[in-house]
CSV table of C-alpha atoms and ligand atoms in Angstrom, one decimal:
chain,number,residue,atom,x,y,z
A,1,MET,CA,-0.5,-0.1,0.0
A,2,ILE,CA,1.2,3.8,-0.5
A,3,THR,CA,1.8,5.5,2.7
A,4,TYR,CA,2.4,9.2,2.5
A,5,LYS,CA,5.6,8.7,2.9
A,6,ASP,CA,6.3,7.7,-0.6
A,7,LEU,CA,4.4,10.9,-1.6
A,8,ILE,CA,6.0,13.5,-3.7
A,9,PHE,CA,7.3,16.2,-1.2
A,10,GLU,CA,9.1,13.2,1.1
A,11,ILE,CA,10.7,11.7,-2.4
A,12,SER,CA,12.1,14.9,-3.4
A,13,ARG,CA,16.3,15.1,-3.2
A,14,PRO,CA,17.8,18.3,-4.3
A,15,GLY,CA,18.7,19.2,-7.3
A,16,ARG,CA,16.8,16.0,-9.1
A,17,ILE,CA,15.5,16.7,-11.9
A,18,GLY,CA,13.1,15.1,-14.3
A,19,CYS,CA,13.4,16.9,-17.6
A,20,SER,CA,15.5,18.9,-19.4
A,21,LEU,CA,14.8,22.1,-21.2
A,22,PRO,CA,17.5,23.9,-24.1
A,23,GLU,CA,19.7,26.4,-23.4
A,24,SER,CA,17.2,30.0,-22.9
A,25,ASP,CA,17.7,31.2,-26.5
A,26,VAL,CA,16.6,34.5,-25.4
A,27,GLU,CA,17.9,37.0,-23.4
A,28,ALA,CA,17.7,36.4,-19.2
A,29,VAL,CA,15.4,39.4,-17.3
A,30,ASP,CA,15.9,41.0,-14.4
A,31,LEU,CA,12.3,40.8,-12.7
A,32,SER,CA,13.2,43.3,-9.8
A,33,LYS,CA,13.3,46.1,-12.9
A,34,LYS,CA,10.0,43.9,-14.3
A,35,LEU,CA,7.7,43.9,-11.2
A,36,PRO,CA,6.6,45.6,-8.4
A,37,ALA,CA,8.7,44.6,-5.2
A,38,HIS,CA,6.0,43.4,-3.4
A,39,LEU,CA,5.3,40.5,-6.4
A,40,ILE,CA,8.7,39.1,-6.2
A,41,ARG,CA,9.3,35.8,-3.4
A,42,ASP,CA,12.4,36.1,-1.4
A,43,GLU,CA,12.9,32.3,-1.4
A,44,ALA,CA,12.2,29.6,-4.5
A,45,PRO,CA,9.2,27.8,-4.0
A,46,GLU,CA,9.5,24.8,-1.8
A,47,LEU,CA,8.4,22.5,-5.4
A,48,PRO,CA,9.1,19.2,-4.8
A,49,GLU,CA,12.2,17.3,-7.2
A,50,VAL,CA,12.2,14.3,-8.4
A,51,SER,CA,12.8,12.4,-11.8
A,52,GLU,CA,10.6,11.4,-14.4
A,53,LEU,CA,9.5,8.3,-13.7
A,54,GLN,CA,9.1,9.6,-10.1
A,55,LEU,CA,6.8,11.9,-11.3
A,56,VAL,CA,4.9,9.5,-13.0
A,57,ARG,CA,4.1,6.5,-10.9
A,58,HIS,CA,3.3,9.0,-8.2
A,59,TYR,CA,0.7,10.4,-10.7
A,60,THR,CA,0.1,7.2,-11.6
A,61,ALA,CA,-0.3,6.3,-8.6
A,62,LEU,CA,-3.2,9.2,-7.6
A,63,SER,CA,-5.1,7.9,-10.0
A,64,ASN,CA,-5.1,4.3,-9.1
A,65,LYS,CA,-7.1,5.5,-6.0
A,66,ASN,CA,-9.8,7.1,-7.6
A,67,HIS,CA,-12.8,6.0,-8.7
A,68,GLY,CA,-14.2,5.4,-11.6
A,69,VAL,CA,-16.7,3.2,-14.4
A,70,ASP,CA,-13.4,1.8,-16.0
A,71,ASN,CA,-12.5,0.4,-13.1
A,72,GLY,CA,-15.6,-0.3,-11.0
A,73,PHE,CA,-19.6,-0.7,-10.2
A,74,TYR,CA,-20.4,3.1,-9.8
A,75,PRO,CA,-24.2,2.8,-9.1
A,76,LEU,CA,-24.9,6.5,-8.3
A,77,GLY,CA,-28.8,6.2,-8.5
A,78,SER,CA,-30.2,9.6,-10.7
A,79,CYS,CA,-26.5,10.8,-11.8
A,80,THR,CA,-26.0,7.8,-14.1
A,81,MET,CA,-22.5,6.5,-14.0
A,82,LYS,CA,-22.6,4.5,-17.5
A,83,TYR,CA,-19.2,3.2,-19.1
A,84,ASN,CA,-18.4,5.9,-21.5
A,85,PRO,CA,-18.0,4.1,-25.3
A,86,LYS,CA,-14.1,5.0,-26.1
A,87,ILE,CA,-15.2,6.1,-29.8
A,88,ASN,CA,-16.9,8.6,-28.9
A,89,GLU,CA,-12.6,10.6,-27.5
A,90,ASP,CA,-11.1,8.8,-30.4
A,91,VAL,CA,-14.3,11.0,-33.3
A,92,ALA,CA,-13.9,14.1,-30.3
A,93,ARG,CA,-9.9,14.1,-31.2
A,94,LEU,CA,-9.9,14.5,-35.2
A,95,ASP,CA,-8.5,17.2,-36.1
A,96,GLY,CA,-11.6,18.6,-37.9
A,97,PHE,CA,-13.3,18.8,-34.1
A,98,SER,CA,-10.7,19.9,-32.2
A,99,ARG,CA,-8.3,21.9,-33.9
A,100,ILE,CA,-10.7,24.9,-34.9
A,101,HIS,CA,-11.6,28.0,-33.1
A,102,PRO,CA,-15.0,29.4,-32.2
A,103,TYR,CA,-14.1,33.0,-34.3
A,104,GLN,CA,-13.4,31.4,-37.5
A,105,PRO,CA,-15.8,32.0,-40.5
A,106,GLU,CA,-19.0,29.8,-40.3
A,107,ALA,CA,-17.8,29.1,-44.3
A,108,THR,CA,-14.5,27.4,-42.8
A,109,VAL,CA,-16.5,25.0,-40.0
A,110,GLN,CA,-19.4,23.8,-41.7
A,111,GLY,CA,-18.9,20.3,-40.4
A,112,ALA,CA,-19.2,21.0,-36.9
A,113,LEU,CA,-22.2,23.0,-37.9
A,114,GLN,CA,-24.0,20.3,-39.7
A,115,LEU,CA,-22.9,18.2,-36.0
A,116,LEU,CA,-24.3,20.8,-34.0
A,117,HIS,CA,-27.3,21.4,-36.2
A,118,GLU,CA,-28.4,17.5,-36.9
A,119,LEU,CA,-27.4,16.9,-33.2
A,120,GLN,CA,-29.9,19.4,-32.4
A,121,GLU,CA,-32.5,17.4,-34.2
A,122,ASP,CA,-31.5,13.9,-33.1
A,123,LEU,CA,-32.4,16.2,-29.4
A,124,ALA,CA,-35.2,17.1,-31.1
A,125,VAL,CA,-36.9,13.6,-32.2
A,126,ILE,CA,-35.3,12.0,-28.9
A,127,THR,CA,-37.2,14.6,-26.8
A,128,GLY,CA,-40.9,14.9,-28.8
A,129,MET,CA,-39.9,18.3,-28.8
A,130,ASP,CA,-39.8,21.3,-31.8
A,131,ALA,CA,-36.3,23.0,-31.3
A,132,VAL,CA,-33.0,22.4,-29.3
A,133,THR,CA,-30.3,24.0,-27.7
A,134,LEU,CA,-26.7,22.9,-27.3
A,135,GLN,CA,-25.1,25.8,-25.5
A,136,PRO,CA,-26.5,25.1,-21.5
A,137,SER,CA,-23.1,23.5,-20.0
A,138,ALA,CA,-25.2,21.3,-16.9
A,139,GLY,CA,-28.4,20.0,-15.7
A,140,ALA,CA,-28.4,23.0,-13.6
A,141,GLN,CA,-28.0,25.6,-16.4
A,142,GLY,CA,-30.2,23.7,-18.5
A,143,GLU,CA,-32.7,24.5,-16.1
A,144,TRP,CA,-32.1,28.2,-15.5
A,145,THR,CA,-32.1,28.0,-19.2
A,146,GLY,CA,-35.8,26.9,-19.1
A,147,LEU,CA,-37.3,28.4,-16.9
A,148,MET,CA,-35.9,32.1,-18.5
A,149,MET,CA,-37.8,30.8,-21.3
A,150,VAL,CA,-41.0,30.4,-19.1
A,151,LYS,CA,-40.3,34.1,-17.9
A,152,ALA,CA,-41.0,35.7,-20.7
A,153,TYR,CA,-43.1,33.2,-22.6
A,154,HIS,CA,-45.8,34.8,-19.7
A,155,GLU,CA,-44.0,38.2,-19.7
A,156,GLN,CA,-44.8,38.1,-23.9
A,157,LYS,CA,-48.0,37.5,-22.4
A,158,GLY,CA,-48.8,40.4,-20.2
A,159,GLU,CA,-48.5,38.1,-17.3
A,160,LYS,CA,-46.1,38.2,-14.5
A,161,ARG,CA,-46.9,34.5,-12.5
A,162,ARG,CA,-43.7,33.9,-10.1
A,163,LYS,CA,-44.7,30.5,-8.3
A,164,VAL,CA,-42.8,27.6,-9.7
A,165,LEU,CA,-44.4,24.2,-7.8
A,166,VAL,CA,-41.8,21.4,-7.4
A,167,PRO,CA,-42.8,17.8,-6.1
A,168,ASP,CA,-40.6,16.9,-2.5
A,169,SER,CA,-39.0,13.7,-4.3
A,170,ALA,CA,-37.6,16.4,-7.5
A,171,HIS,CA,-33.6,17.1,-7.5
A,172,GLY,CA,-32.4,19.7,-5.5
A,173,THR,CA,-31.4,21.7,-8.8
A,174,ASN,CA,-34.8,22.2,-9.5
A,175,PRO,CA,-35.9,24.7,-6.6
A,176,ALA,CA,-32.2,26.6,-7.1
A,177,SER,CA,-32.4,27.1,-11.0
A,178,ALA,CA,-36.3,28.1,-10.1
A,179,THR,CA,-35.3,30.4,-7.4
A,180,VAL,CA,-32.4,31.9,-8.8
A,181,ALA,CA,-34.7,32.7,-12.0
A,182,GLY,CA,-36.9,34.8,-9.5
A,183,PHE,CA,-39.8,32.5,-9.1
A,184,ARG,CA,-40.9,31.3,-5.7
A,185,THR,CA,-41.5,27.9,-5.8
A,186,VAL,CA,-43.7,25.6,-4.0
A,187,THR,CA,-44.0,22.2,-3.0
A,188,ILE,CA,-45.6,19.3,-3.8
A,189,PRO,CA,-45.8,16.6,-1.2
A,190,SER,CA,-45.7,13.4,-2.8
A,191,ASN,CA,-48.3,10.7,-2.3
A,192,GLU,CA,-47.8,6.8,-0.6
A,193,ASN,CA,-47.2,5.3,-3.7
A,194,GLY,CA,-43.7,8.2,-4.8
A,195,LEU,CA,-45.7,10.1,-6.8
A,196,VAL,CA,-47.0,13.7,-7.3
A,197,ASP,CA,-50.7,14.1,-5.3
A,198,VAL,CA,-52.6,14.7,-7.7
A,199,GLU,CA,-55.4,16.6,-5.5
A,200,GLU,CA,-52.7,17.9,-3.5
A,201,LEU,CA,-51.0,19.6,-6.6
A,202,LYS,CA,-54.7,21.1,-7.4
A,203,LYS,CA,-55.1,23.3,-4.2
A,204,HIS,CA,-51.3,25.1,-5.3
A,205,VAL,CA,-52.3,25.2,-8.9
A,206,ASP,CA,-53.9,29.4,-9.9
A,207,ASP,CA,-53.3,32.1,-12.1
A,208,ASP,CA,-49.6,32.5,-10.6
A,209,THR,CA,-49.2,29.4,-11.7
A,210,ALA,CA,-45.4,29.8,-14.5
A,211,ALA,CA,-44.9,25.9,-14.2
A,212,LEU,CA,-44.8,22.7,-13.2
A,213,MET,CA,-41.0,21.2,-12.7
A,214,LEU,CA,-41.3,17.4,-13.2
A,215,THR,CA,-39.3,14.2,-13.4
A,216,ASN,CA,-40.5,11.1,-15.2
A,217,PRO,CA,-39.5,8.6,-14.1
A,218,ASN,CA,-39.1,10.1,-11.1
A,219,THR,CA,-36.5,10.0,-9.1
A,220,LEU,CA,-37.7,7.2,-6.9
A,221,GLY,CA,-37.7,5.6,-10.3
A,222,LEU,CA,-41.0,5.8,-10.7
A,223,PHE,CA,-43.4,6.2,-13.2
A,224,GLU,CA,-45.8,9.4,-12.6
A,225,LYS,CA,-48.2,7.7,-14.4
A,226,ASP,CA,-50.9,10.2,-13.9
A,227,ILE,CA,-49.4,12.7,-16.1
A,228,VAL,CA,-51.9,13.2,-18.6
A,229,GLU,CA,-54.3,14.7,-16.0
A,230,ILE,CA,-51.3,16.9,-14.1
A,231,ALA,CA,-50.3,18.7,-17.5
A,232,LYS,CA,-54.2,18.4,-17.9
A,233,VAL,CA,-54.2,20.5,-14.5
A,234,ILE,CA,-51.2,23.1,-15.2
A,235,HIS,CA,-52.3,24.3,-19.1
A,236,GLU,CA,-56.1,24.5,-17.8
A,237,ALA,CA,-54.5,27.4,-15.8
A,238,GLY,CA,-51.9,28.7,-18.6
A,239,GLY,CA,-48.8,27.1,-16.9
A,240,LEU,CA,-46.5,24.9,-18.8
A,241,LEU,CA,-44.3,22.0,-17.9
A,242,TYR,CA,-40.9,21.9,-17.8
A,243,TYR,CA,-39.4,18.0,-17.8
A,244,ASP,CA,-36.1,17.6,-15.7
A,245,GLY,CA,-34.5,14.7,-18.1
A,246,ALA,CA,-30.8,14.8,-16.7
A,247,ASN,CA,-31.8,11.4,-16.5
A,248,ALA,CA,-33.2,10.0,-19.8
A,249,ASN,CA,-32.8,6.6,-19.3
A,250,ALA,CA,-35.6,5.0,-18.6
A,251,ILE,CA,-37.6,6.6,-22.1
A,252,LEU,CA,-35.2,6.7,-24.8
A,253,GLY,CA,-37.4,5.2,-27.9
A,254,LYS,CA,-40.3,4.4,-26.0
A,255,THR,CA,-41.8,7.1,-24.9
A,256,THR,CA,-41.2,11.1,-24.8
A,257,PRO,CA,-42.0,14.2,-22.8
A,258,GLY,CA,-43.5,15.6,-25.7
A,259,LYS,CA,-45.9,12.9,-26.3
A,260,MET,CA,-46.6,13.0,-22.0
A,261,GLY,CA,-47.1,17.3,-22.6
A,262,PHE,CA,-44.4,18.3,-21.8
A,263,ASP,CA,-43.1,21.5,-22.9
A,264,ILE,CA,-39.5,21.7,-22.1
A,265,VAL,CA,-37.5,19.8,-21.7
A,266,HIS,CA,-33.6,19.2,-20.4
A,267,LEU,CA,-31.0,16.1,-20.5
A,268,ASN,CA,-28.1,15.9,-19.8
A,269,LEU,CA,-25.5,14.8,-22.0
A,270,HIS,CA,-23.6,13.8,-19.3
A,271,LYS,CA,-25.7,10.9,-17.8
A,272,THR,CA,-27.7,9.3,-20.7
A,273,PHE,CA,-25.2,10.2,-23.9
A,274,THR,CA,-22.3,8.7,-22.3
A,275,THR,CA,-20.0,11.8,-21.8
A,276,PRO,CA,-17.8,12.1,-19.5
A,277,HIS,CA,-19.3,12.8,-15.9
A,278,GLY,CA,-17.5,14.1,-12.0
A,279,GLY,CA,-14.9,15.2,-11.4
A,280,GLY,CA,-16.2,18.7,-12.4
A,281,GLY,CA,-15.0,18.4,-15.6
A,282,PRO,CA,-17.4,19.9,-18.6
A,283,GLY,CA,-21.0,18.7,-19.1
A,284,ALA,CA,-24.0,19.6,-21.6
A,285,GLY,CA,-27.5,20.6,-20.4
A,286,PRO,CA,-29.2,20.5,-23.7
A,287,VAL,CA,-33.0,22.4,-23.9
A,288,GLY,CA,-35.7,21.3,-25.9
A,289,VAL,CA,-38.4,23.4,-26.6
A,290,ASN,CA,-42.1,23.3,-28.3
A,291,LYS,CA,-43.2,25.5,-31.1
A,292,LYS,CA,-44.7,28.5,-28.7
A,293,LEU,CA,-41.4,29.0,-26.9
A,294,ILE,CA,-39.1,28.6,-29.8
A,295,PRO,CA,-39.3,32.4,-30.3
A,296,PHE,CA,-36.9,32.8,-26.4
A,297,LEU,CA,-34.7,30.2,-27.8
A,298,PRO,CA,-31.2,32.0,-26.4
A,299,VAL,CA,-29.0,33.1,-29.9
A,300,PRO,CA,-27.3,32.0,-31.9
A,301,ARG,CA,-29.3,29.4,-33.1
A,302,ILE,CA,-27.9,26.8,-35.6
A,303,GLU,CA,-28.8,26.8,-38.4
A,304,LYS,CA,-29.8,25.1,-41.8
A,305,LYS,CA,-30.1,28.2,-45.1
A,306,ASN,CA,-29.5,27.4,-48.4
A,307,ASP,CA,-27.6,24.3,-47.8
A,308,LEU,CA,-25.6,26.0,-45.7
A,309,PHE,CA,-24.9,25.6,-41.6
A,310,VAL,CA,-25.5,29.4,-40.0
A,311,LEU,CA,-25.3,30.8,-36.8
A,312,ASN,CA,-28.7,32.8,-36.2
A,313,VAL,CA,-28.3,36.3,-33.7
A,314,ASN,CA,-30.6,37.8,-34.9
A,315,GLU,CA,-34.4,37.2,-32.1
A,316,PRO,CA,-35.5,39.8,-30.8
A,317,LEU,CA,-37.7,37.5,-28.6
A,318,SER,CA,-34.9,35.5,-27.9
A,319,ILE,CA,-33.2,35.5,-23.6
A,320,GLY,CA,-30.2,35.9,-25.5
A,321,ARG,CA,-26.4,34.1,-25.0
A,322,VAL,CA,-26.1,31.3,-22.1
A,323,LYS,CA,-22.9,30.2,-22.6
A,324,GLY,CA,-20.0,31.5,-24.4
A,325,TYR,CA,-19.7,30.6,-28.3
A,326,TYR,CA,-21.5,27.6,-28.9
A,327,GLY,CA,-21.6,25.6,-25.6
A,328,ASN,CA,-18.9,21.9,-24.5
A,329,PHE,CA,-18.4,21.7,-28.1
A,330,GLY,CA,-16.4,18.4,-27.2
A,331,ILE,CA,-18.6,17.2,-25.5
A,332,LEU,CA,-21.5,17.1,-28.0
A,333,VAL,CA,-19.1,15.5,-30.7
A,334,ARG,CA,-19.1,12.7,-27.9
A,335,ALA,CA,-22.9,12.7,-27.2
A,336,TYR,CA,-23.3,12.7,-31.0
A,337,THR,CA,-21.2,9.9,-31.5
A,338,TYR,CA,-22.5,8.1,-28.9
A,339,ILE,CA,-26.0,8.0,-30.8
A,340,ARG,CA,-25.3,7.5,-34.0
A,341,THR,CA,-23.0,4.7,-33.2
A,342,MET,CA,-26.3,3.5,-31.5
A,343,GLY,CA,-29.2,4.7,-33.9
A,344,PRO,CA,-32.7,4.1,-33.0
A,345,SER,CA,-33.1,0.7,-32.1
A,346,GLY,CA,-30.1,0.6,-30.0
A,347,LEU,CA,-31.3,3.3,-28.2
A,348,ARG,CA,-34.6,1.9,-27.4
A,349,GLN,CA,-32.3,-1.2,-26.1
A,350,VAL,CA,-30.6,1.1,-23.3
A,351,SER,CA,-33.9,2.1,-21.9
A,352,GLU,CA,-34.9,-1.7,-21.7
A,353,SER,CA,-32.1,-2.8,-20.6
A,354,ALA,CA,-31.3,0.1,-17.8
A,355,VAL,CA,-35.3,-1.0,-16.5
A,356,LEU,CA,-34.2,-4.3,-16.7
A,357,HIS,CA,-31.1,-4.8,-14.7
A,358,ALA,CA,-32.9,-1.9,-12.0
A,359,ASN,CA,-35.8,-4.5,-11.1
A,360,TYR,CA,-33.5,-7.5,-11.5
A,361,LEU,CA,-31.5,-6.1,-8.6
A,362,ARG,CA,-33.9,-4.3,-6.6
A,363,LYS,CA,-35.6,-8.0,-6.9
A,364,LYS,CA,-32.2,-9.6,-5.3
A,365,LEU,CA,-32.3,-7.2,-2.6
A,366,GLU,CA,-35.7,-7.1,-1.0
A,367,PRO,CA,-35.8,-9.5,0.7
A,368,TYR,CA,-33.1,-7.9,2.8
A,369,PHE,CA,-33.7,-4.3,2.8
A,370,LEU,CA,-37.6,-1.8,3.0
A,371,SER,CA,-38.3,-1.8,0.1
A,372,PRO,CA,-41.4,0.9,0.0
A,373,TYR,CA,-42.8,1.4,-3.5
A,374,GLU,CA,-45.1,-1.8,-4.9
A,375,GLN,CA,-44.8,-0.2,-8.6
A,376,VAL,CA,-42.3,-1.8,-11.1
A,377,SER,CA,-38.8,0.2,-11.2
A,378,LYS,CA,-38.0,2.2,-14.6
A,379,HIS,CA,-34.0,2.9,-14.9
A,380,GLU,CA,-33.0,3.8,-10.8
A,381,PHE,CA,-34.9,2.3,-7.5
A,382,VAL,CA,-34.8,3.2,-4.0
A,383,LEU,CA,-34.3,0.6,-0.8
A,384,SER,CA,-34.1,2.4,2.6
A,385,GLY,CA,-32.5,1.2,5.2
A,386,SER,CA,-34.9,1.6,8.2
A,387,LYS,CA,-34.2,-2.0,9.0
A,388,GLN,CA,-30.6,-1.9,9.4
A,389,LYS,CA,-31.4,1.5,11.2
A,390,LYS,CA,-33.0,0.0,13.9
A,391,LEU,CA,-29.8,-2.2,14.9
A,392,GLY,CA,-27.9,0.5,15.1
A,393,VAL,CA,-26.8,1.3,11.2
A,394,ARG,CA,-27.4,4.5,9.0
A,395,THR,CA,-27.2,4.2,5.6
A,396,LEU,CA,-24.4,5.8,5.7
A,397,ASP,CA,-21.8,3.3,7.7
A,398,MET,CA,-23.1,0.4,5.0
A,399,ALA,CA,-22.0,2.7,2.2
A,400,LYS,CA,-18.9,3.2,3.3
A,401,ARG,CA,-18.8,-1.0,4.0
A,402,LEU,CA,-19.2,-1.3,0.1
A,403,LEU,CA,-15.9,0.8,0.0
A,404,ASP,CA,-14.4,-2.1,0.8
A,405,PHE,CA,-15.7,-4.4,-1.3
A,406,GLY,CA,-14.5,-1.8,-4.1
A,407,TYR,CA,-17.6,-0.4,-5.2
A,408,HIS,CA,-18.6,3.4,-5.4
A,409,PRO,CA,-21.5,3.6,-2.9
A,410,PRO,CA,-25.4,4.4,-4.3
A,411,THR,CA,-26.7,7.8,-3.7
A,412,ILE,CA,-27.6,8.1,-0.1
A,413,TYR,CA,-30.0,10.1,1.7
A,414,PHE,CA,-32.0,11.0,-1.8
A,415,PRO,CA,-34.6,11.5,-2.8
A,416,LEU,CA,-35.7,13.5,0.9
A,417,ASN,CA,-38.8,12.0,1.3
A,418,VAL,CA,-37.6,8.3,1.7
A,419,GLU,CA,-36.2,7.5,5.2
A,420,GLU,CA,-32.2,6.5,5.1
A,421,CYS,CA,-32.0,6.0,1.6
A,422,LEU,CA,-30.1,4.4,-1.0
A,423,MET,CA,-30.5,5.1,-4.1
A,424,ILE,CA,-29.1,2.6,-7.1
A,425,GLU,CA,-28.9,2.6,-10.7
A,426,PRO,CA,-27.3,-0.2,-12.2
A,427,THR,CA,-27.2,1.2,-15.9
A,428,GLU,CA,-27.3,-0.9,-18.7
A,429,THR,CA,-23.7,-1.3,-19.0
A,430,GLU,CA,-23.2,-3.5,-16.5
A,431,THR,CA,-23.3,-7.1,-17.0
A,432,LYS,CA,-25.3,-10.2,-15.1
A,433,GLU,CA,-22.6,-11.1,-13.5
A,434,THR,CA,-21.4,-7.8,-12.1
A,435,LEU,CA,-25.4,-7.0,-10.8
A,436,ASP,CA,-25.4,-10.8,-9.2
A,437,ALA,CA,-21.5,-9.2,-7.1
A,438,PHE,CA,-22.9,-7.0,-6.1
A,439,ALA,CA,-26.1,-8.4,-4.8
A,440,ASP,CA,-23.9,-11.2,-2.7
A,441,VAL,CA,-22.5,-8.1,-0.8
A,442,MET,CA,-25.4,-5.9,-0.5
A,443,ILE,CA,-26.8,-9.1,1.2
A,444,GLN,CA,-23.2,-10.1,3.1
A,445,ILE,CA,-23.7,-6.1,4.4
A,446,ALA,CA,-27.5,-6.9,5.6
A,447,GLN,CA,-26.0,-10.3,8.0
A,448,GLU,CA,-23.4,-8.5,8.8
A,449,VAL,CA,-25.7,-5.7,10.6
A,450,GLU,CA,-27.3,-8.2,12.2
A,451,GLU,CA,-24.1,-10.2,13.6
A,452,ASN,CA,-20.9,-8.4,12.8
A,453,PRO,CA,-22.6,-4.8,13.4
A,454,ASP,CA,-19.1,-2.8,14.1
A,455,ILE,CA,-17.2,-3.9,11.5
A,456,VAL,CA,-19.9,-2.0,9.5
A,457,LEU,CA,-20.3,0.8,11.9
A,458,ASN,CA,-15.8,1.3,11.6
A,459,ALA,CA,-16.3,0.9,7.3
A,460,PRO,CA,-14.5,1.1,5.9
A,461,HIS,CA,-11.1,-0.4,6.3
A,462,THR,CA,-9.0,-1.0,2.8
A,463,THR,CA,-8.6,2.6,1.9
A,464,VAL,CA,-5.8,4.2,2.1
A,465,ILE,CA,-7.7,7.0,4.5
A,466,GLY,CA,-9.9,5.5,6.7
A,467,ARG,CA,-13.8,7.0,8.2
A,468,LEU,CA,-13.5,11.0,7.4
A,469,ASP,CA,-14.8,13.4,10.3
A,470,GLU,CA,-18.1,14.6,8.0
A,471,VAL,CA,-18.4,17.9,10.0
A,472,LYS,CA,-14.7,18.8,10.1
A,473,ALA,CA,-14.0,18.6,6.4
A,474,ALA,CA,-17.1,20.7,5.6
A,475,ARG,CA,-15.9,23.1,8.0
A,476,GLN,CA,-12.1,22.8,8.3
A,477,PRO,CA,-11.3,21.6,4.4
A,478,MET,CA,-7.1,21.3,4.6
A,479,VAL,CA,-7.0,21.6,1.1
A,480,ARG,CA,-3.1,22.5,0.6
A,481,TYR,CA,-0.4,20.0,1.2
A,482,GLU,CA,1.5,20.6,4.6
A,483,LYS,CA,4.3,18.7,6.2
A,484,GLU,CA,3.8,18.6,9.6
A,485,THR,CA,0.2,18.3,10.3
A,486,VAL,CA,0.6,15.0,7.1
A,487,GLN,CA,-0.2,11.8,9.4
A,488,THR,CA,2.8,9.0,8.1
B,1,LIG,C1,-28.1,15.3,-12.3
B,1,LIG,C2,-29.2,15.6,-12.4
B,1,LIG,C3,-29.4,17.2,-12.0
B,1,LIG,C4,-28.3,18.7,-12.3
B,1,LIG,O1,-27.6,18.0,-13.2
B,1,LIG,P1,-26.7,18.7,-13.2
B,1,LIG,O2,-25.6,18.8,-14.7
B,1,LIG,O3,-25.8,18.4,-12.0
B,1,LIG,O4,-26.1,20.4,-12.7
B,1,LIG,C5,-31.3,18.1,-12.6
B,1,LIG,N1,-32.2,16.8,-12.3
B,1,LIG,C6,-31.4,15.2,-11.8
B,1,LIG,C7,-32.9,14.5,-12.0
B,1,LIG,C8,-30.7,14.8,-11.8
B,1,LIG,O5,-30.2,13.7,-12.0
């Protein structure tokens, strides 16, 4: 095992060097003549001095400590950590896509614009919407973009609607985006079946209602069966229906938000459409709208005019730009590659397998963990650790114990309306053997809770760092290397 003693500062030796630079061919600059005195260091920074091989080993060791979908199962519900095919990377690296500049004249980047235009059209078909913008760089930014269009739509009609309805099972970004867009949010409680309580919803719908934001299947993995009635209630009151499609893994090729009656949809390409996800890397949250909202879409719009692809900035009702240039282009290339390699029948198969995997795993685990809802699951499912909590072991402890077996834990304590929630999304890209092995470990942990709870309460045991003081880590984070404070 690698300890801090092996880390880069400890193995540093004065004068050791990992690269050879050519002799400088410009004159040395006397910094004291160029910079104000207070900006000049008195001493050289204390950087580690190591050989190239030591440096390679250091970064390789760090990368091995990371858990990613390329080195293990990652059933993080709602976040969709499915495999990202490597062909996406090959295509994104093609010179014609990677060595272009956003300020190039349109005529010289017709291929790139064609790809964006075709991706817009594909996503419109997938969502059942009439037009799509690719600009937003995350799901949350897509939500905000959609809500700014909701606002512009009502204001154009001379109405100042201020209320956005959000079910209690919604992702936290929904109320956050609505608030940032200037709305007031009202929480709609779920019923005992985990679905929107339609009677309760009706009580809150009025002529101040700008929109309802809904995830369907919702974050409990359950399909909102009353969606047609819900859409009618909202539309009759003059409101709009917003679809949180961050995770669209259950509906590809099966149905569309358009068919369900939604007016606006955002998708997370970094969840459903296999672009890299996590580590704060670039994402993409395209937004689709139906006809009545097209005038409000962000500019520039990518359009086709007389066989040429052009950037149209001339839309008087547009909410404007929401992102520099045209979105995270490299990510859009990857999602396009995925959609085109799968084709319509491949995408339908994705949803069928995602749903099958979720229900298979749910059935294997139901004898051991409380399963709060009867309705069949879609691409993900929730369990409750409330049986285990009665024995003094929390869902958090079981999540930590999973680390000992090399699994990334599922999402925990979300959605908020399930006690001690575990939210599991196996994804379509895993094999039956992986699902079986994970189920075996979960069952073993449930047995440990009954027979040897300490092993769960003190987990993880095999990771480089054990159980952290999470409050202290959040309140007093130590993000800088300090030799004296590192335990060896
Ligand atoms: C992930 C997620 C979001 C937010 O997407 P980001 O890209 O993280 O901003 C919104 N809603 C749901 C249901 C999600 O799973």
